[in-house]
PDB file of C-alpha atoms in Angstrom:
ATOM      1  CA  MET A   1      92.541 107.281 100.759  1.00 26.00           C
ATOM      2  CA  SER A   2      95.486 109.614 101.239  1.00 31.00           C
ATOM      3  CA  ASN A   3      97.503 112.233  99.457  1.00 31.00           C
ATOM      4  CA  ALA A   4     100.391 109.780  99.679  1.00 34.00           C
ATOM      5  CA  GLN A   5      99.184 108.342  96.408  1.00 34.00           C
ATOM      6  CA  SER A   6     100.400 111.412  94.567  1.00 34.00           C
ATOM      7  CA  ASP A   7     103.851 111.238  96.174  1.00 42.00           C
ATOM      8  CA  THR A   8     104.571 107.559  95.598  1.00 43.00           C
ATOM      9  CA  PRO A   9     104.061 105.118  92.707  1.00 45.00           C
ATOM     10  CA  PHE A  10     101.674 102.959  94.697  1.00 48.00           C
ATOM     11  CA  PHE A  11      99.967 103.394  98.021  1.00 53.00           C
ATOM     12  CA  CYS A  12      99.744 100.778 100.786  1.00 55.00           C
ATOM     13  CA  ASP A  13      96.991 101.477 103.284  1.00 60.00           C
ATOM     14  CA  PRO A  14      97.755 100.237 106.835  1.00 57.00           C
ATOM     15  CA  GLU A  15      94.063 100.194 107.707  1.00 58.00           C
ATOM     16  CA  THR A  16      92.952  97.884 104.894  1.00 54.00           C
ATOM     17  CA  GLY A  17      96.251  96.168 104.107  1.00 52.00           C
ATOM     18  CA  LEU A  18      95.792  97.012 100.442  1.00 52.00           C
ATOM     19  CA  CYS A  19      98.461  98.113  97.995  1.00 55.00           C
ATOM     20  CA  VAL A  20      96.759 100.179  95.302  1.00 56.00           C
ATOM     21  CA  ILE A  21      97.756 100.558  91.656  1.00 51.00           C
ATOM     22  CA  PRO A  22      96.939 103.580  89.471  1.00 51.00           C
ATOM     23  CA  GLU A  23      93.612 103.658  87.668  1.00 52.00           C
ATOM     24  CA  VAL A  24      93.661 102.371  84.092  1.00 44.00           C
ATOM     25  CA  GLU A  25      91.099 102.437  81.334  1.00 43.00           C
ATOM     26  CA  SER A  26      89.934  98.997  80.199  1.00 40.00           C
ATOM     27  CA  ASP A  27      86.812  97.216  79.075  1.00 41.00           C
ATOM     28  CA  LYS A  28      85.179  94.665  81.320  1.00 40.00           C
ATOM     29  CA  LEU A  29      85.616  91.091  80.120  1.00 41.00           C
ATOM     30  CA  ALA A  30      83.642  88.017  81.062  1.00 42.00           C
ATOM     31  CA  VAL A  31      85.275  85.790  83.648  1.00 40.00           C
ATOM     32  CA  GLU A  32      87.137  82.872  82.116  1.00 39.00           C
ATOM     33  CA  GLN A  33      84.770  79.934  81.614  1.00 34.00           C
ATOM     34  CA  LYS A  34      85.400  77.044  83.994  1.00 37.00           C
ATOM     35  CA  ASP A  35      83.122  74.481  85.549  1.00 52.00           C
ATOM     36  CA  GLY A  36      82.007  74.870  89.149  1.00 83.00           C
ATOM     37  CA  VAL A  37      83.788  77.271  91.459  1.00 91.00           C
ATOM     38  CA  GLU A  38      87.297  78.387  92.258  1.00 94.00           C
ATOM     39  CA  ILE A  39      89.152  80.718  94.565  1.00 96.00           C
ATOM     40  CA  ILE A  40      91.310  83.248  92.736  1.00 97.00           C
ATOM     41  CA  TYR A  41      94.157  84.981  94.521  1.00 98.00           C
ATOM     42  CA  VAL A  42      95.306  88.127  92.722  1.00 98.00           C
ATOM     43  CA  GLY A  43      98.648  89.109  94.187  1.00 97.00           C
ATOM     44  CA  ASP A  44     102.171  90.271  93.546  1.00 98.00           C
ATOM     45  CA  PRO A  45     105.199  88.685  95.243  1.00 98.00           C
ATOM     46  CA  MET A  46     106.647  92.153  95.866  1.00 97.00           C
ATOM     47  CA  CYS A  47     103.472  93.555  97.449  1.00 96.00           C
ATOM     48  CA  SER A  48     104.148  93.826 101.183  1.00 96.00           C
ATOM     49  CA  TRP A  49     100.572  93.098 102.260  1.00 96.00           C
ATOM     50  CA  CYS A  50     100.602  90.024 100.012  1.00 97.00           C
ATOM     51  CA  TRP A  51     103.443  88.797 102.214  1.00 97.00           C
ATOM     52  CA  GLY A  52     101.397  89.704 105.265  1.00 97.00           C
ATOM     53  CA  ILE A  53      98.372  87.697 104.142  1.00 97.00           C
ATOM     54  CA  SER A  54     100.452  84.714 103.018  1.00 96.00           C
ATOM     55  CA  PRO A  55      99.794  82.460 106.075  1.00 95.00           C
ATOM     56  CA  ALA A  56      96.036  83.039 105.793  1.00 96.00           C
ATOM     57  CA  LEU A  57      96.110  82.188 102.085  1.00 96.00           C
ATOM     58  CA  HIS A  58      98.084  79.047 102.810  1.00 93.00           C
ATOM     59  CA  LYS A  59      95.342  77.928 105.196  1.00 95.00           C
ATOM     60  CA  LEU A  60      92.677  78.940 102.694  1.00 96.00           C
ATOM     61  CA  GLU A  61      94.202  76.842  99.933  1.00 95.00           C
ATOM     62  CA  GLN A  62      94.447  73.823 102.226  1.00 93.00           C
ATOM     63  CA  ARG A  63      90.848  74.150 103.423  1.00 93.00           C
ATOM     64  CA  ALA A  64      89.606  74.717  99.875  1.00 92.00           C
ATOM     65  CA  ALA A  65      91.367  71.546  98.738  1.00 90.00           C
ATOM     66  CA  GLN A  66      89.531  69.616 101.435  1.00 89.00           C
ATOM     67  CA  GLU A  67      86.262  70.883  99.988  1.00 89.00           C
ATOM     68  CA  GLY A  68      87.272  70.198  96.387  1.00 90.00           C
ATOM     69  CA  ILE A  69      87.582  73.898  95.503  1.00 92.00           C
ATOM     70  CA  PRO A  70      90.459  74.819  93.163  1.00 94.00           C
ATOM     71  CA  PHE A  71      92.792  77.645  94.175  1.00 96.00           C
ATOM     72  CA  ARG A  72      94.243  79.762  91.369  1.00 96.00           C
ATOM     73  CA  ILE A  73      96.814  82.544  91.338  1.00 98.00           C
ATOM     74  CA  VAL A  74      96.661  85.495  88.953  1.00 98.00           C
ATOM     75  CA  VAL A  75      99.796  87.640  89.185  1.00 98.00           C
ATOM     76  CA  GLY A  76      98.987  91.283  89.779  1.00 96.00           C
ATOM     77  CA  GLY A  77     101.697  93.538  88.435  1.00 95.00           C
ATOM     78  CA  LEU A  78     101.924  96.053  91.268  1.00 94.00           C
ATOM     79  CA  ARG A  79     104.832  97.981  89.804  1.00 94.00           C
ATOM     80  CA  PRO A  80     106.014  96.439  86.505  1.00 95.00           C
ATOM     81  CA  GLY A  81     109.151  98.149  85.280  1.00 95.00           C
ATOM     82  CA  GLY A  82     109.814  99.984  88.534  1.00 94.00           C
ATOM     83  CA  GLY A  83     111.913 103.026  87.760  1.00 93.00           C
ATOM     84  CA  ASP A  84     111.521 104.922  91.029  1.00 92.00           C
ATOM     85  CA  PRO A  85     114.600 106.760  92.342  1.00 95.00           C
ATOM     86  CA  TRP A  86     116.291 104.701  95.053  1.00 97.00           C
ATOM     87  CA  ASN A  87     116.452 107.680  97.394  1.00 96.00           C
ATOM     88  CA  GLU A  88     115.792 108.282 101.075  1.00 96.00           C
ATOM     89  CA  GLN A  89     112.150 109.205 100.506  1.00 96.00           C
ATOM     90  CA  PHE A  90     111.331 106.001  98.647  1.00 95.00           C
ATOM     91  CA  GLN A  91     113.315 103.839 101.054  1.00 96.00           C
ATOM     92  CA  ASN A  92     111.547 105.365 104.060  1.00 96.00           C
ATOM     93  CA  PHE A  93     108.205 104.820 102.343  1.00 94.00           C
ATOM     94  CA  LEU A  94     108.952 101.129 101.846  1.00 95.00           C
ATOM     95  CA  LYS A  95     110.445 100.569 105.276  1.00 96.00           C
ATOM     96  CA  HIS A  96     107.482 102.219 106.971  1.00 95.00           C
ATOM     97  CA  HIS A  97     105.036  99.892 105.239  1.00 94.00           C
ATOM     98  CA  TRP A  98     107.141  96.851 105.952  1.00 97.00           C
ATOM     99  CA  GLU A  99     107.082  97.750 109.639  1.00 97.00           C
ATOM    100  CA  GLU A 100     103.287  98.157 109.490  1.00 96.00           C
ATOM    101  CA  VAL A 101     102.845  94.759 107.847  1.00 97.00           C
ATOM    102  CA  ASN A 102     105.139  93.137 110.405  1.00 97.00           C
ATOM    103  CA  GLU A 103     103.239  94.691 113.297  1.00 97.00           C
ATOM    104  CA  ARG A 104      99.826  93.616 112.041  1.00 95.00           C
ATOM    105  CA  SER A 105     100.594  90.202 110.564  1.00 96.00           C
ATOM    106  CA  GLY A 106     103.694  89.042 112.428  1.00 96.00           C
ATOM    107  CA  GLN A 107     105.420  88.190 109.149  1.00 96.00           C
ATOM    108  CA  PRO A 108     109.220  88.597 109.315  1.00 96.00           C
ATOM    109  CA  PHE A 109     111.178  91.192 107.368  1.00 97.00           C
ATOM    110  CA  GLY A 110     114.854  91.867 106.796  1.00 97.00           C
ATOM    111  CA  TYR A 111     116.043  95.418 106.246  1.00 97.00           C
ATOM    112  CA  SER A 112     119.410  94.977 104.555  1.00 97.00           C
ATOM    113  CA  LEU A 113     117.774  95.965 101.260  1.00 97.00           C
ATOM    114  CA  PHE A 114     117.986  99.562 102.418  1.00 97.00           C
ATOM    115  CA  GLU A 115     121.754  99.318 102.650  1.00 97.00           C
ATOM    116  CA  ARG A 116     122.011  98.858  98.869  1.00 96.00           C
ATOM    117  CA  GLU A 117     123.281 101.798  96.899  1.00 96.00           C
ATOM    118  CA  SER A 118     120.807 101.067  94.127  1.00 97.00           C
ATOM    119  CA  PHE A 119     117.714  98.934  93.623  1.00 97.00           C
ATOM    120  CA  ASN A 120     114.918  98.986  91.056  1.00 97.00           C
ATOM    121  CA  TYR A 121     111.582  98.048  92.629  1.00 97.00           C
ATOM    122  CA  ASP A 122     110.391  96.240  89.519  1.00 97.00           C
ATOM    123  CA  THR A 123     107.731  93.639  90.331  1.00 97.00           C
ATOM    124  CA  GLU A 124     107.432  92.164  86.812  1.00 98.00           C
ATOM    125  CA  PRO A 125     110.288  89.610  87.089  1.00 98.00           C
ATOM    126  CA  SER A 126     108.944  88.044  90.281  1.00 98.00           C
ATOM    127  CA  CYS A 127     105.472  87.764  88.755  1.00 98.00           C
ATOM    128  CA  ARG A 128     106.911  86.289  85.561  1.00 98.00           C
ATOM    129  CA  ALA A 129     108.868  83.763  87.625  1.00 98.00           C
ATOM    130  CA  VAL A 130     105.639  82.530  89.205  1.00 98.00           C
ATOM    131  CA  VAL A 131     104.107  82.091  85.742  1.00 98.00           C
ATOM    132  CA  ALA A 132     107.215  80.217  84.565  1.00 98.00           C
ATOM    133  CA  ALA A 133     107.124  77.894  87.583  1.00 98.00           C
ATOM    134  CA  ARG A 134     103.433  77.238  86.978  1.00 98.00           C
ATOM    135  CA  THR A 135     104.193  75.889  83.503  1.00 98.00           C
ATOM    136  CA  MET A 136     106.624  73.409  85.018  1.00 98.00           C
ATOM    137  CA  ASP A 137     104.482  72.160  87.901  1.00 97.00           C
ATOM    138  CA  PRO A 138     101.164  73.866  88.739  1.00 96.00           C
ATOM    139  CA  THR A 139     101.024  72.081  92.096  1.00 95.00           C
ATOM    140  CA  LEU A 140     104.122  73.989  93.238  1.00 96.00           C
ATOM    141  CA  GLU A 141     102.973  77.435  92.093  1.00 97.00           C
ATOM    142  CA  HIS A 142     101.765  78.765  95.426  1.00 96.00           C
ATOM    143  CA  ARG A 143     104.792  77.434  97.298  1.00 96.00           C
ATOM    144  CA  PHE A 144     107.044  79.013  94.676  1.00 97.00           C
ATOM    145  CA  PHE A 145     105.205  82.319  95.178  1.00 98.00           C
ATOM    146  CA  GLU A 146     105.739  82.090  98.941  1.00 96.00           C
ATOM    147  CA  LEU A 147     109.433  81.306  98.586  1.00 97.00           C
ATOM    148  CA  VAL A 148     109.921  84.276  96.267  1.00 98.00           C
ATOM    149  CA  GLN A 149     108.318  86.429  98.949  1.00 97.00           C
ATOM    150  CA  HIS A 150     110.557  84.987 101.650  1.00 97.00           C
ATOM    151  CA  HIS A 151     113.753  85.415  99.669  1.00 97.00           C
ATOM    152  CA  PHE A 152     112.836  89.016  98.930  1.00 98.00           C
ATOM    153  CA  TYR A 153     111.291  90.235 102.174  1.00 98.00           C
ATOM    154  CA  VAL A 154     113.385  88.265 104.658  1.00 96.00           C
ATOM    155  CA  GLN A 155     116.650  87.679 102.798  1.00 97.00           C
ATOM    156  CA  ASN A 156     116.402  90.888 100.740  1.00 97.00           C
ATOM    157  CA  GLN A 157     117.666  89.300  97.529  1.00 97.00           C
ATOM    158  CA  ASP A 158     116.854  90.814  94.120  1.00 98.00           C
ATOM    159  CA  PRO A 159     114.110  88.976  92.157  1.00 98.00           C
ATOM    160  CA  ALA A 160     115.281  90.620  88.935  1.00 98.00           C
ATOM    161  CA  THR A 161     118.424  88.437  88.908  1.00 98.00           C
ATOM    162  CA  ASP A 162     118.568  84.881  87.619  1.00 98.00           C
ATOM    163  CA  ALA A 163     120.567  83.746  90.654  1.00 98.00           C
ATOM    164  CA  PHE A 164     117.683  84.695  92.946  1.00 98.00           C
ATOM    165  CA  TYR A 165     115.718  81.671  91.720  1.00 98.00           C
ATOM    166  CA  ALA A 166     118.428  78.997  91.958  1.00 98.00           C
ATOM    167  CA  PRO A 167     117.822  78.087  95.632  1.00 97.00           C
ATOM    168  CA  ILE A 168     114.059  78.260  95.164  1.00 97.00           C
ATOM    169  CA  CYS A 169     114.152  75.834  92.248  1.00 98.00           C
ATOM    170  CA  SER A 170     116.476  73.576  94.244  1.00 97.00           C
ATOM    171  CA  ASN A 171     114.132  73.658  97.239  1.00 95.00           C
ATOM    172  CA  LEU A 172     111.163  72.628  95.094  1.00 96.00           C
ATOM    173  CA  GLY A 173     112.962  70.149  92.853  1.00 97.00           C
ATOM    174  CA  LEU A 174     112.481  72.239  89.703  1.00 98.00           C
ATOM    175  CA  ASP A 175     115.170  72.055  87.031  1.00 98.00           C
ATOM    176  CA  TYR A 176     116.899  75.425  87.186  1.00 98.00           C
ATOM    177  CA  GLU A 177     118.031  75.549  83.548  1.00 98.00           C
ATOM    178  CA  THR A 178     114.553  74.701  82.319  1.00 98.00           C
ATOM    179  CA  PHE A 179     113.138  77.355  84.602  1.00 98.00           C
ATOM    180  CA  LEU A 180     115.503  80.001  83.241  1.00 98.00           C
ATOM    181  CA  LYS A 181     114.550  79.209  79.659  1.00 98.00           C
ATOM    182  CA  ARG A 182     110.873  79.600  80.473  1.00 98.00           C
ATOM    183  CA  PHE A 183     111.485  82.646  82.677  1.00 98.00           C
ATOM    184  CA  HIS A 184     113.099  84.489  79.768  1.00 98.00           C
ATOM    185  CA  SER A 185     110.842  83.140  77.009  1.00 98.00           C
ATOM    186  CA  GLU A 186     108.615  85.419  74.964  1.00 98.00           C
ATOM    187  CA  GLU A 187     105.676  83.149  75.776  1.00 98.00           C
ATOM    188  CA  THR A 188     106.076  83.662  79.529  1.00 98.00           C
ATOM    189  CA  ILE A 189     106.607  87.398  79.146  1.00 98.00           C
ATOM    190  CA  ALA A 190     103.394  87.632  77.115  1.00 98.00           C
ATOM    191  CA  ALA A 191     101.446  85.412  79.536  1.00 98.00           C
ATOM    192  CA  THR A 192     102.534  87.561  82.473  1.00 98.00           C
ATOM    193  CA  LYS A 193     101.443  90.769  80.765  1.00 97.00           C
ATOM    194  CA  ALA A 194      98.118  89.123  79.929  1.00 97.00           C
ATOM    195  CA  GLU A 195      97.493  88.386  83.612  1.00 97.00           C
ATOM    196  CA  PHE A 196      98.304  91.981  84.541  1.00 97.00           C
ATOM    197  CA  GLN A 197      95.700  93.122  82.035  1.00 96.00           C
ATOM    198  CA  LEU A 198      93.176  90.463  83.045  1.00 96.00           C
ATOM    199  CA  ASN A 199      92.996  91.421  86.697  1.00 95.00           C
ATOM    200  CA  ARG A 200      92.649  95.077  85.771  1.00 94.00           C
ATOM    201  CA  GLN A 201      89.819  94.187  83.412  1.00 94.00           C
ATOM    202  CA  TRP A 202      88.153  92.435  86.325  1.00 94.00           C
ATOM    203  CA  GLY A 203      88.284  95.741  88.166  1.00 92.00           C
ATOM    204  CA  VAL A 204      91.059  94.803  90.597  1.00 93.00           C
ATOM    205  CA  ARG A 205      92.857  97.950  91.691  1.00 88.00           C
ATOM    206  CA  GLY A 206      95.009  96.723  94.541  1.00 92.00           C
ATOM    207  CA  TYR A 207      96.649  93.700  96.117  1.00 96.00           C
ATOM    208  CA  PRO A 208      96.055  91.359  97.750  1.00 96.00           C
ATOM    209  CA  THR A 209      92.604  90.668  96.312  1.00 97.00           C
ATOM    210  CA  VAL A 210      90.911  87.320  96.881  1.00 97.00           C
ATOM    211  CA  LEU A 211      87.938  86.361  94.736  1.00 97.00           C
ATOM    212  CA  LEU A 212      85.512  83.489  94.556  1.00 95.00           C
ATOM    213  CA  ARG A 213      84.305  82.574  91.090  1.00 93.00           C
ATOM    214  CA  LYS A 214      80.933  80.840  90.976  1.00 91.00           C
ATOM    215  CA  ASP A 215      80.048  80.005  87.377  1.00 87.00           C
ATOM    216  CA  GLN A 216      80.402  83.353  85.591  1.00 86.00           C
ATOM    217  CA  GLN A 217      80.158  85.535  88.688  1.00 90.00           C
ATOM    218  CA  LEU A 218      82.968  86.911  90.820  1.00 93.00           C
ATOM    219  CA  PHE A 219      82.496  87.474  94.550  1.00 94.00           C
ATOM    220  CA  LEU A 220      84.966  89.490  96.598  1.00 95.00           C
ATOM    221  CA  LEU A 221      86.385  87.628  99.594  1.00 96.00           C
ATOM    222  CA  ALA A 222      89.019  90.211 100.516  1.00 95.00           C
ATOM    223  CA  ASN A 223      90.400  93.446  99.167  1.00 93.00           C
ATOM    224  CA  GLY A 224      93.479  93.964 101.295  1.00 95.00           C
ATOM    225  CA  TYR A 225      94.757  92.119 104.349  1.00 95.00           C
ATOM    226  CA  ALA A 226      92.437  89.539 105.916  1.00 96.00           C
ATOM    227  CA  GLU A 227      92.579  86.628 108.331  1.00 96.00           C
ATOM    228  CA  PHE A 228      91.745  83.064 107.316  1.00 97.00           C
ATOM    229  CA  GLU A 229      88.428  83.122 109.201  1.00 97.00           C
ATOM    230  CA  GLN A 230      87.190  86.086 107.171  1.00 96.00           C
ATOM    231  CA  LEU A 231      88.259  84.486 103.900  1.00 97.00           C
ATOM    232  CA  TRP A 232      86.699  81.118 104.610  1.00 96.00           C
ATOM    233  CA  GLY A 233      83.592  82.721 106.013  1.00 96.00           C
ATOM    234  CA  GLY A 234      83.083  84.412 102.651  1.00 95.00           C
ATOM    235  CA  VAL A 235      83.417  81.082 100.868  1.00 93.00           C
ATOM    236  CA  GLU A 236      80.888  79.447 103.149  1.00 92.00           C
ATOM    237  CA  ALA A 237      78.477  82.316 102.668  1.00 92.00           C
ATOM    238  CA  GLN A 238      78.462  81.750  98.913  1.00 89.00           C
ATOM    239  CA  ILE A 239      78.715  78.029  98.282  1.00 81.00           C
ATOM    240  CA  LEU A 240      78.581  75.992 101.489  1.00 62.00           C
ATOM    241  CA  ARG A 241      75.395  77.356 102.983  1.00 59.00           C
TER     242      ARG A 241
END
């Protein structure tokens, strides 16, 4: 791809719209057994191209529902733990990719994040929040994911703080205190880590990745940024022909 991978913790390719994670060693596991078919979105709320593809995924979920196809989210874990120095190099790296995503997708971005004296780009809390919200109301999971993206990318709030999620829970009618208990629970922490490992065991190496599961087989619909027409065309090619 580019030598940029050696200079930064993850690499976002403007050509493919894919944010790549480092290679890890893992054994391949069979896809989770479920009847029929489903669309699986593997993404991270703090992956910039996942924000870029968000409108297309929203359309995909709606169209899939019309066809009776479930839509499932598996949180990716782009940069769990963070730990990168909040210096000019890292800030310029992020800002550059945000500008690329905005130009290609039209998705809005705020840039006040880069005025902060410190920030840890840790994507685990935002992923864990999505898992916690799922346990409360699975029907709101994707909307919760989108709102986390909006509050981070547009409003530049910090997903590692509890207060970040108060307006999101209020917007969706989720009890905030219940959410916080689940957000910080050992069960949710473990479930989030399990999803990070699962998508790596599937061979996913970057986000966004959109898959179609048909019985025990996985078909790739998109690896990186894609428009709705491409995504739905892949679905039709596999199950609606």
